[in-house]
mmCIF file with all atom_site columns, C-alpha atoms in Angstrom:
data_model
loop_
_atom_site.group_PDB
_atom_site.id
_atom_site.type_symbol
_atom_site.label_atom_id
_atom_site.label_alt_id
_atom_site.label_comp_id
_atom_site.label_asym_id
_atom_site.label_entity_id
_atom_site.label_seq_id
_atom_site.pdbx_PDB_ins_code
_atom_site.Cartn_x
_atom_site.Cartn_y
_atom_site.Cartn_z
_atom_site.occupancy
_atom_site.B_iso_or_equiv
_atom_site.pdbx_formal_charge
_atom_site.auth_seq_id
_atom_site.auth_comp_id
_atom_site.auth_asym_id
_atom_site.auth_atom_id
_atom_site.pdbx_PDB_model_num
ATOM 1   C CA . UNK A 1 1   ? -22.432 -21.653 15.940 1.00 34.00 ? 861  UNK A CA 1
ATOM 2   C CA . UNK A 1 2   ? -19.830 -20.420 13.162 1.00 35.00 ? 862  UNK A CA 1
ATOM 3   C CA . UNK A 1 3   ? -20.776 -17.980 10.362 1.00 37.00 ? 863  UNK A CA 1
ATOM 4   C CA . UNK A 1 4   ? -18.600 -16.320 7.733  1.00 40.00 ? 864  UNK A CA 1
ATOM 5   C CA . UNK A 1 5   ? -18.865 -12.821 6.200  1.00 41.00 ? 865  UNK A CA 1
ATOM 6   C CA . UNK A 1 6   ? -18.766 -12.195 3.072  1.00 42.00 ? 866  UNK A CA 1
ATOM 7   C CA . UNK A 1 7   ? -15.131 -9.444  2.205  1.00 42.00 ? 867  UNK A CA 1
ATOM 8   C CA . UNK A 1 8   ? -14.403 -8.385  -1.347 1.00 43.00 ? 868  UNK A CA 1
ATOM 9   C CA . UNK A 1 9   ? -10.568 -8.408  -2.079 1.00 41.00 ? 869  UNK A CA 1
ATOM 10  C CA . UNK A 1 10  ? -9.201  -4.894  -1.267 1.00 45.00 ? 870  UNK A CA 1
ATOM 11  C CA . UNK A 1 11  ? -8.347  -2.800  -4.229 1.00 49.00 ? 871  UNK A CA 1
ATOM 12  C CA . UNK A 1 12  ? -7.074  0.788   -1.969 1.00 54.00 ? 872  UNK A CA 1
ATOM 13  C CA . UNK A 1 13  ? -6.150  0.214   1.491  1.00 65.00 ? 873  UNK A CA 1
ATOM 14  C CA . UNK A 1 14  ? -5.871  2.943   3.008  1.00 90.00 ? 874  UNK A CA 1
ATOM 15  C CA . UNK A 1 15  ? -3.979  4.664   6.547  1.00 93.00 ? 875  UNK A CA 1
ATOM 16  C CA . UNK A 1 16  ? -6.269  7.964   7.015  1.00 96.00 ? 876  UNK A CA 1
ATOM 17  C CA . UNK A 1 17  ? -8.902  10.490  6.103  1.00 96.00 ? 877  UNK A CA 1
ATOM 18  C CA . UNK A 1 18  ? -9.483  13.538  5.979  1.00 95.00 ? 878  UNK A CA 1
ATOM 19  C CA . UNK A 1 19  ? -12.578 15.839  5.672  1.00 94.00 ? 879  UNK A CA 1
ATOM 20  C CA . UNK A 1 20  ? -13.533 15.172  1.865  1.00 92.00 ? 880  UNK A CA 1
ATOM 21  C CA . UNK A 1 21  ? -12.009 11.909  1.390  1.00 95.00 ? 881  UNK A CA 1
ATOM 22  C CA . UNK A 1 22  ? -14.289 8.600   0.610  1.00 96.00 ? 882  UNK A CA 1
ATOM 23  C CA . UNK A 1 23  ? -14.289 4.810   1.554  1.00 96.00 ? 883  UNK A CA 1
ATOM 24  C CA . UNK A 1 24  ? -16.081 2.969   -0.610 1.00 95.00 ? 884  UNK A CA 1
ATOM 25  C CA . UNK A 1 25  ? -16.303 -0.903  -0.226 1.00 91.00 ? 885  UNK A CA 1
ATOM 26  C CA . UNK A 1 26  ? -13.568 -1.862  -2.481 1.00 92.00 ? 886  UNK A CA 1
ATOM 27  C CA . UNK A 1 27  ? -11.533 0.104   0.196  1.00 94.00 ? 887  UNK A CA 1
ATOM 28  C CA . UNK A 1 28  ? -10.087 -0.720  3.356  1.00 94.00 ? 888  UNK A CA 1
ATOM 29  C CA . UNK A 1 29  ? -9.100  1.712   6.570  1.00 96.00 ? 889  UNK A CA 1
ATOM 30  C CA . UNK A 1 30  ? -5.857  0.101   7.370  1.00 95.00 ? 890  UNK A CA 1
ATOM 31  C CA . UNK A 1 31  ? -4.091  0.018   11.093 1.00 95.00 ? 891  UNK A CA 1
ATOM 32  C CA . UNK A 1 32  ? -0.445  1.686   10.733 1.00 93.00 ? 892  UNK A CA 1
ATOM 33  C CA . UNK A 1 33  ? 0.885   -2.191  11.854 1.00 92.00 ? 893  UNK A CA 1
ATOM 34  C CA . UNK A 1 34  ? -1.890  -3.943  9.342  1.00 92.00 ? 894  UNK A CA 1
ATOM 35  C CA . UNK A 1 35  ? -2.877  -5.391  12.018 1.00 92.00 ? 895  UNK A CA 1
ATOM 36  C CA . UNK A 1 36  ? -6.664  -4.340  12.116 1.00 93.00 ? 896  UNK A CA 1
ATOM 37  C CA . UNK A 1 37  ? -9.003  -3.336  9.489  1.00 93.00 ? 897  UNK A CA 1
ATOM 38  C CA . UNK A 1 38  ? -12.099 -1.068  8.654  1.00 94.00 ? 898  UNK A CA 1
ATOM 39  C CA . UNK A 1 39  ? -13.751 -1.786  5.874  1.00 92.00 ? 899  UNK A CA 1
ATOM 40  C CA . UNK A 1 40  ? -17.878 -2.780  4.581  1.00 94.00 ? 900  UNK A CA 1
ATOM 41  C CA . UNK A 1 41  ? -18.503 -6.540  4.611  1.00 90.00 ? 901  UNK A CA 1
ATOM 42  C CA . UNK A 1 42  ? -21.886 -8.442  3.908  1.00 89.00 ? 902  UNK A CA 1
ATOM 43  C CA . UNK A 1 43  ? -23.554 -11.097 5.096  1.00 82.00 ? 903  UNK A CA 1
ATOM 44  C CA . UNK A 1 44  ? -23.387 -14.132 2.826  1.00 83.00 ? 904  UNK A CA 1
ATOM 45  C CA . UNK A 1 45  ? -26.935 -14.327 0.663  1.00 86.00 ? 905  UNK A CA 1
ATOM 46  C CA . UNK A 1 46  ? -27.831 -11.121 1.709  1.00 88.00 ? 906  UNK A CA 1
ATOM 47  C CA . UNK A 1 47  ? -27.780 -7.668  0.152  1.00 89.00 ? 907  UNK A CA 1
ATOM 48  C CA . UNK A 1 48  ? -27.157 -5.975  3.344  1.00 92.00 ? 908  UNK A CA 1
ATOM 49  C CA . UNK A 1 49  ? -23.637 -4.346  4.246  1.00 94.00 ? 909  UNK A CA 1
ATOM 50  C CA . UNK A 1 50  ? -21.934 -3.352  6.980  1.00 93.00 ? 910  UNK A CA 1
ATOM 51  C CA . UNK A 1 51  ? -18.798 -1.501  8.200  1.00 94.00 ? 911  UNK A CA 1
ATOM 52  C CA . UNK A 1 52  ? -16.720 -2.773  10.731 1.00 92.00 ? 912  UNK A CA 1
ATOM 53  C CA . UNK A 1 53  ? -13.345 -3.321  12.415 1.00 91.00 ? 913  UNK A CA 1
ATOM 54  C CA . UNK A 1 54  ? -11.537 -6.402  13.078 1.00 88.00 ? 914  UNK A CA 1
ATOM 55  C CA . UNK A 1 55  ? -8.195  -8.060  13.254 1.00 88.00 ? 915  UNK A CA 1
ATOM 56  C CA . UNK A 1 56  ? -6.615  -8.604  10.012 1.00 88.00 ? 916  UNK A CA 1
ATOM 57  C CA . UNK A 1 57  ? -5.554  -11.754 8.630  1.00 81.00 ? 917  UNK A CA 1
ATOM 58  C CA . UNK A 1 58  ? -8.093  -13.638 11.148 1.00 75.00 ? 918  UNK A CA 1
ATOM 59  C CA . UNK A 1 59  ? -9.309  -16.895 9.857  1.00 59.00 ? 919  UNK A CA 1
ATOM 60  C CA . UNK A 1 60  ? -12.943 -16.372 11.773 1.00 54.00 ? 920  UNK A CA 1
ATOM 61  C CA . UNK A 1 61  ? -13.194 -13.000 10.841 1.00 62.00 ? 921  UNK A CA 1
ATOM 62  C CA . UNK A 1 62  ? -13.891 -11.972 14.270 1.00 74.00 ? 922  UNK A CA 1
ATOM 63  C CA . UNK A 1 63  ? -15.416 -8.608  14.141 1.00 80.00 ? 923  UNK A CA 1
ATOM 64  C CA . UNK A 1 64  ? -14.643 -5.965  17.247 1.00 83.00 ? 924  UNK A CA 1
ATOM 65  C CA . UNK A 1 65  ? -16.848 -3.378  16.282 1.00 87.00 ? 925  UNK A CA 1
ATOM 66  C CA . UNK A 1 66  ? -19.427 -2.431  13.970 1.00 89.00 ? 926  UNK A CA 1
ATOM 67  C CA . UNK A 1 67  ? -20.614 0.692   13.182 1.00 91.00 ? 927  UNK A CA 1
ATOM 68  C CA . UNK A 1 68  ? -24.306 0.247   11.469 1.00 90.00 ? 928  UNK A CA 1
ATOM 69  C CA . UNK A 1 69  ? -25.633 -2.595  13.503 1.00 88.00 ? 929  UNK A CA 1
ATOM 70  C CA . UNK A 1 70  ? -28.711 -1.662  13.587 1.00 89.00 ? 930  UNK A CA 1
ATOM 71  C CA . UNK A 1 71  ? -29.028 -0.002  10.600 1.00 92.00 ? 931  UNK A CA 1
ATOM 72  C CA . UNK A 1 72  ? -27.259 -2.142  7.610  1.00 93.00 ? 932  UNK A CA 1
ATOM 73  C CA . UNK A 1 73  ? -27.109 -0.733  3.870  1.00 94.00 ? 933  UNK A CA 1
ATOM 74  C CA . UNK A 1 74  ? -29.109 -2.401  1.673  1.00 91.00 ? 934  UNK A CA 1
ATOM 75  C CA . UNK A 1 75  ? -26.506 -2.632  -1.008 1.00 90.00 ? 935  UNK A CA 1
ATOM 76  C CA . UNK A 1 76  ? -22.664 -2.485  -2.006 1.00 91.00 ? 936  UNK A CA 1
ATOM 77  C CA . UNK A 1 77  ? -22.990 1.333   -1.947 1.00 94.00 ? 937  UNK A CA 1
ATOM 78  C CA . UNK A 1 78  ? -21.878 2.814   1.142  1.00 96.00 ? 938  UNK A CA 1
ATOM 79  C CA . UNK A 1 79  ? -19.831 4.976   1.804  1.00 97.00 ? 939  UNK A CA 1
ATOM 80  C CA . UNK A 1 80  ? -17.993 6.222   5.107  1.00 97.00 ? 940  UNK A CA 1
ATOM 81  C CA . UNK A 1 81  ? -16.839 10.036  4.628  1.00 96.00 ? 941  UNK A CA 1
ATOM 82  C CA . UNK A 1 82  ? -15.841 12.581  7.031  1.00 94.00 ? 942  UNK A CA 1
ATOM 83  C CA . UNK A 1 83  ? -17.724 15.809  5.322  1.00 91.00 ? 943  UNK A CA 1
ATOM 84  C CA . UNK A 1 84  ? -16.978 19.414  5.649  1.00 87.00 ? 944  UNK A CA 1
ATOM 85  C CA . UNK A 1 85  ? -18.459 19.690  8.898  1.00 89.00 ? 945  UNK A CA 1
ATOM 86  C CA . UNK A 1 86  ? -16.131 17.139  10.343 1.00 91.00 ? 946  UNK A CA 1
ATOM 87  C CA . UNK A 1 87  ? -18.830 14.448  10.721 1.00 94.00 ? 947  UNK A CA 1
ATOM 88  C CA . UNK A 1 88  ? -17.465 10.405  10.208 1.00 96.00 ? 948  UNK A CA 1
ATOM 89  C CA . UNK A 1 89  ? -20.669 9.370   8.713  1.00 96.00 ? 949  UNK A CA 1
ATOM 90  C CA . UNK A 1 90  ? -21.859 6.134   6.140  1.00 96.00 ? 950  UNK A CA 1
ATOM 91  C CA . UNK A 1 91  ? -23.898 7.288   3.535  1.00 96.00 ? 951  UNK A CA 1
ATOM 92  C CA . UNK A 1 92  ? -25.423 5.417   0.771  1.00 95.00 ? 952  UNK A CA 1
ATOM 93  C CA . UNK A 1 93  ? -27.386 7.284   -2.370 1.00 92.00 ? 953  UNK A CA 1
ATOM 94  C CA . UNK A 1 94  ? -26.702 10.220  -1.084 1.00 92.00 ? 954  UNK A CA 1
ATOM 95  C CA . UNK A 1 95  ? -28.299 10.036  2.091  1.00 95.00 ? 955  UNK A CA 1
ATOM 96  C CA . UNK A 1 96  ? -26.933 9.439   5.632  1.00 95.00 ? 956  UNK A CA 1
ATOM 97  C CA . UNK A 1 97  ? -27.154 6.315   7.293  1.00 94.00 ? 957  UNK A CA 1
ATOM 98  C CA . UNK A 1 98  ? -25.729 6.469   10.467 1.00 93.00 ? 958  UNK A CA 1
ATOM 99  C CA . UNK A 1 99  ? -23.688 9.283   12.254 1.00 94.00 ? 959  UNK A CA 1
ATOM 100 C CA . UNK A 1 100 ? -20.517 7.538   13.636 1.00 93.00 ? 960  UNK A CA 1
ATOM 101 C CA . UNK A 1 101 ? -18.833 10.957  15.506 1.00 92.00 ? 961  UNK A CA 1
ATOM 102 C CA . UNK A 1 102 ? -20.634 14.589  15.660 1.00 90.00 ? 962  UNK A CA 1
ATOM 103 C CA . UNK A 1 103 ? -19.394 17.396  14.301 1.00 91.00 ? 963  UNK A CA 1
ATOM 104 C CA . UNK A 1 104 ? -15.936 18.337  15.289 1.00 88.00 ? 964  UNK A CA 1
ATOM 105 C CA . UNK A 1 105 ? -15.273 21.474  13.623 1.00 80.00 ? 965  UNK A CA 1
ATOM 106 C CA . UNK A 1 106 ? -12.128 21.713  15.485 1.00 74.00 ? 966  UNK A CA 1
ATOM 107 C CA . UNK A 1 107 ? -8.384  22.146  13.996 1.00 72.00 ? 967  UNK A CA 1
ATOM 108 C CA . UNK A 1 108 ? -6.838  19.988  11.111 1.00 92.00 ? 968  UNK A CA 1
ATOM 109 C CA . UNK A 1 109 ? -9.220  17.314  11.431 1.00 95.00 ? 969  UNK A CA 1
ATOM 110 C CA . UNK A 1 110 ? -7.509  13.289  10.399 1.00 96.00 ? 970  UNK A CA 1
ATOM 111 C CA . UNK A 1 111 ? -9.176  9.986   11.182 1.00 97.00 ? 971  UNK A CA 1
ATOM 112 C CA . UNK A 1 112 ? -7.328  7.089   11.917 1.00 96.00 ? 972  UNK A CA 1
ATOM 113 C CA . UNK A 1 113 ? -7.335  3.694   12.621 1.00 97.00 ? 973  UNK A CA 1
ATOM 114 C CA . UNK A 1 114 ? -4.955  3.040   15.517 1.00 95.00 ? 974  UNK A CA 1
ATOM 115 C CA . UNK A 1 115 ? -2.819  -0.165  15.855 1.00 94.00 ? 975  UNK A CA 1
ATOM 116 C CA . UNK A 1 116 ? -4.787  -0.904  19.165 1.00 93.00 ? 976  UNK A CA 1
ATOM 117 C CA . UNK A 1 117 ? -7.719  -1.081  17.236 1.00 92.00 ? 977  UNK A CA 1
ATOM 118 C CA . UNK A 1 118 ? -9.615  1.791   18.455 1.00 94.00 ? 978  UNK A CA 1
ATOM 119 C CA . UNK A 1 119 ? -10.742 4.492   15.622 1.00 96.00 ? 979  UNK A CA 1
ATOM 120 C CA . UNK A 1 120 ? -10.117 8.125   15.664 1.00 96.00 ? 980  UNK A CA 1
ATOM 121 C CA . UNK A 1 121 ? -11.272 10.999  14.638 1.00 96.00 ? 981  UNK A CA 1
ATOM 122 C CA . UNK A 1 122 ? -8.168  13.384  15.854 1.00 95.00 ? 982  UNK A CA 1
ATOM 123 C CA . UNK A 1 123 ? -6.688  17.262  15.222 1.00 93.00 ? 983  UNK A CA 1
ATOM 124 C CA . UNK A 1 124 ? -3.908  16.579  13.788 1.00 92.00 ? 984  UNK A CA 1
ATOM 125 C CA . UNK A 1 125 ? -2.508  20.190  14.568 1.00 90.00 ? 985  UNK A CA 1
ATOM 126 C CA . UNK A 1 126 ? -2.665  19.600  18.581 1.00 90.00 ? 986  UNK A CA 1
ATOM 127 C CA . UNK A 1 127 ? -2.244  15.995  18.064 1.00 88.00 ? 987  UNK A CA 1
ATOM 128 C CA . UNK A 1 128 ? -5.433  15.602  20.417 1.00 92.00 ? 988  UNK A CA 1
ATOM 129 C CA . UNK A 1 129 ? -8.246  12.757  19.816 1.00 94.00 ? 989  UNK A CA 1
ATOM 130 C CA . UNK A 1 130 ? -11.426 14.348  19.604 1.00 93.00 ? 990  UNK A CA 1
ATOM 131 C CA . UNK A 1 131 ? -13.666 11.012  18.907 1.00 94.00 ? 991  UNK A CA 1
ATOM 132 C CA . UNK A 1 132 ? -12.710 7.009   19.414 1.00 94.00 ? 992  UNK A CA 1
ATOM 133 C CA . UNK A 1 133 ? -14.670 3.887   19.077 1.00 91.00 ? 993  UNK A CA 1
ATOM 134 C CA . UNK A 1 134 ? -13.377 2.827   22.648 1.00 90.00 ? 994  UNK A CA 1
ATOM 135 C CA . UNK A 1 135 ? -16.021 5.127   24.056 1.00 88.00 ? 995  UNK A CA 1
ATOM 136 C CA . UNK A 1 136 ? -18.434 3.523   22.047 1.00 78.00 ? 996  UNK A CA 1
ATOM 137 C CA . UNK A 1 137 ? -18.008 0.050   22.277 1.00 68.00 ? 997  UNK A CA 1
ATOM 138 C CA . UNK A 1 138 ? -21.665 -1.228  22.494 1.00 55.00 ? 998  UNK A CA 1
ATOM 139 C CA . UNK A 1 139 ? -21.914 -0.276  18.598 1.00 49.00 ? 999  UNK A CA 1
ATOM 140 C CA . UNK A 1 140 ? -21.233 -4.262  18.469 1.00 49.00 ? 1000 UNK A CA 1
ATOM 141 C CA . UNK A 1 141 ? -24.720 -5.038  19.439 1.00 42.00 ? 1001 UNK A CA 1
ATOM 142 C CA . UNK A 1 142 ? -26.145 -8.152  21.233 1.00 38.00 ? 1002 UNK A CA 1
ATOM 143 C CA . UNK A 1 143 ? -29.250 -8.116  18.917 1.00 39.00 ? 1003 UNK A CA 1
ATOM 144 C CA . UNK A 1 144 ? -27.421 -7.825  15.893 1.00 39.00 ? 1004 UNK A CA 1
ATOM 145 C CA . UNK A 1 145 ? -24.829 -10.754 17.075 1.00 42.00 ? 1005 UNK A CA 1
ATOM 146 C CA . UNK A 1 146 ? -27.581 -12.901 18.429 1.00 40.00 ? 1006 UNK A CA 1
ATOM 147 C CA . UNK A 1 147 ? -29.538 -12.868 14.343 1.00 41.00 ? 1007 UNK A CA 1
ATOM 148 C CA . UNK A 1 148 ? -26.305 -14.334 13.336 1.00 40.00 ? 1008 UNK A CA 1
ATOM 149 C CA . UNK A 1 149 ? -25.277 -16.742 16.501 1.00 35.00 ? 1009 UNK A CA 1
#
């Protein structure tokens, strides 16, 4: 069976973070190509949002990995920041939703979304990846999918 998701036009796309910096969900976490995106989608006639990772430009919208599953936000207000500690985190009112990477309090910290797809959360300094979504690849989860199948 075929559903759509609901995306909102991107206003900022954007190529990194770093610790203090904000994606809201007019925003978009661009691959270096263009050829994948990170961003917050919905599901049509819902409230509840999402953030995930697919390949741009896809006419199915065919999501690779979701970060919140489990645990949508109830509204258009999340956020995904890497804080102070180094944690990638969504938050929405203030408060945290889900922890995507732990703290890293290592180096010059820069996340990134690669042009393979997988999402980083790298020193920059030693040019070393500290965190990616390709160790984490069950974040896509068969319950979640399976609501919407």
């Amino acid at each position: 069976m075929w559903f759509s998701f609901e995306m909102k036009l991107s206003v900022g796309a954007i190529n990194s973070m770093k610790p203090g910096d904000v994606l809201n969900n007019s925003q978009a976490l661009d691959s270096k190509n263009g050829k994948f995106k990170l961003r917050f989608f919905s599901i049509p006639q819902t409230d509840k949002y999402y953030l995930g990772i697919w390949y741009a430009g896809s006419p199915q919208d065919k999501k690779l990995w979701i970060a919140n599953p489990d645990t949508p936000i109830m509204n258009n207000s999340g956020l995904l920041t890497l804080d102070s500690t180094g944690t990638l985190k969504t938050t929405s009112g203030g408060k945290t939703v889900v922890n995507i990477a732990p703290p890293l309090l290592t180096g010059s910290l820069i996340v990134r979304l690669q042009d393979s797809g997988n999402f980083v959360v790298q020193d920059e300094t030693r040019n070393r990846t500290l965190w990616q979504r390709f160790d984490h690849t069950t974040r896509l989860s068969f319950a979640w999918h399976e609501a919407w199948l």
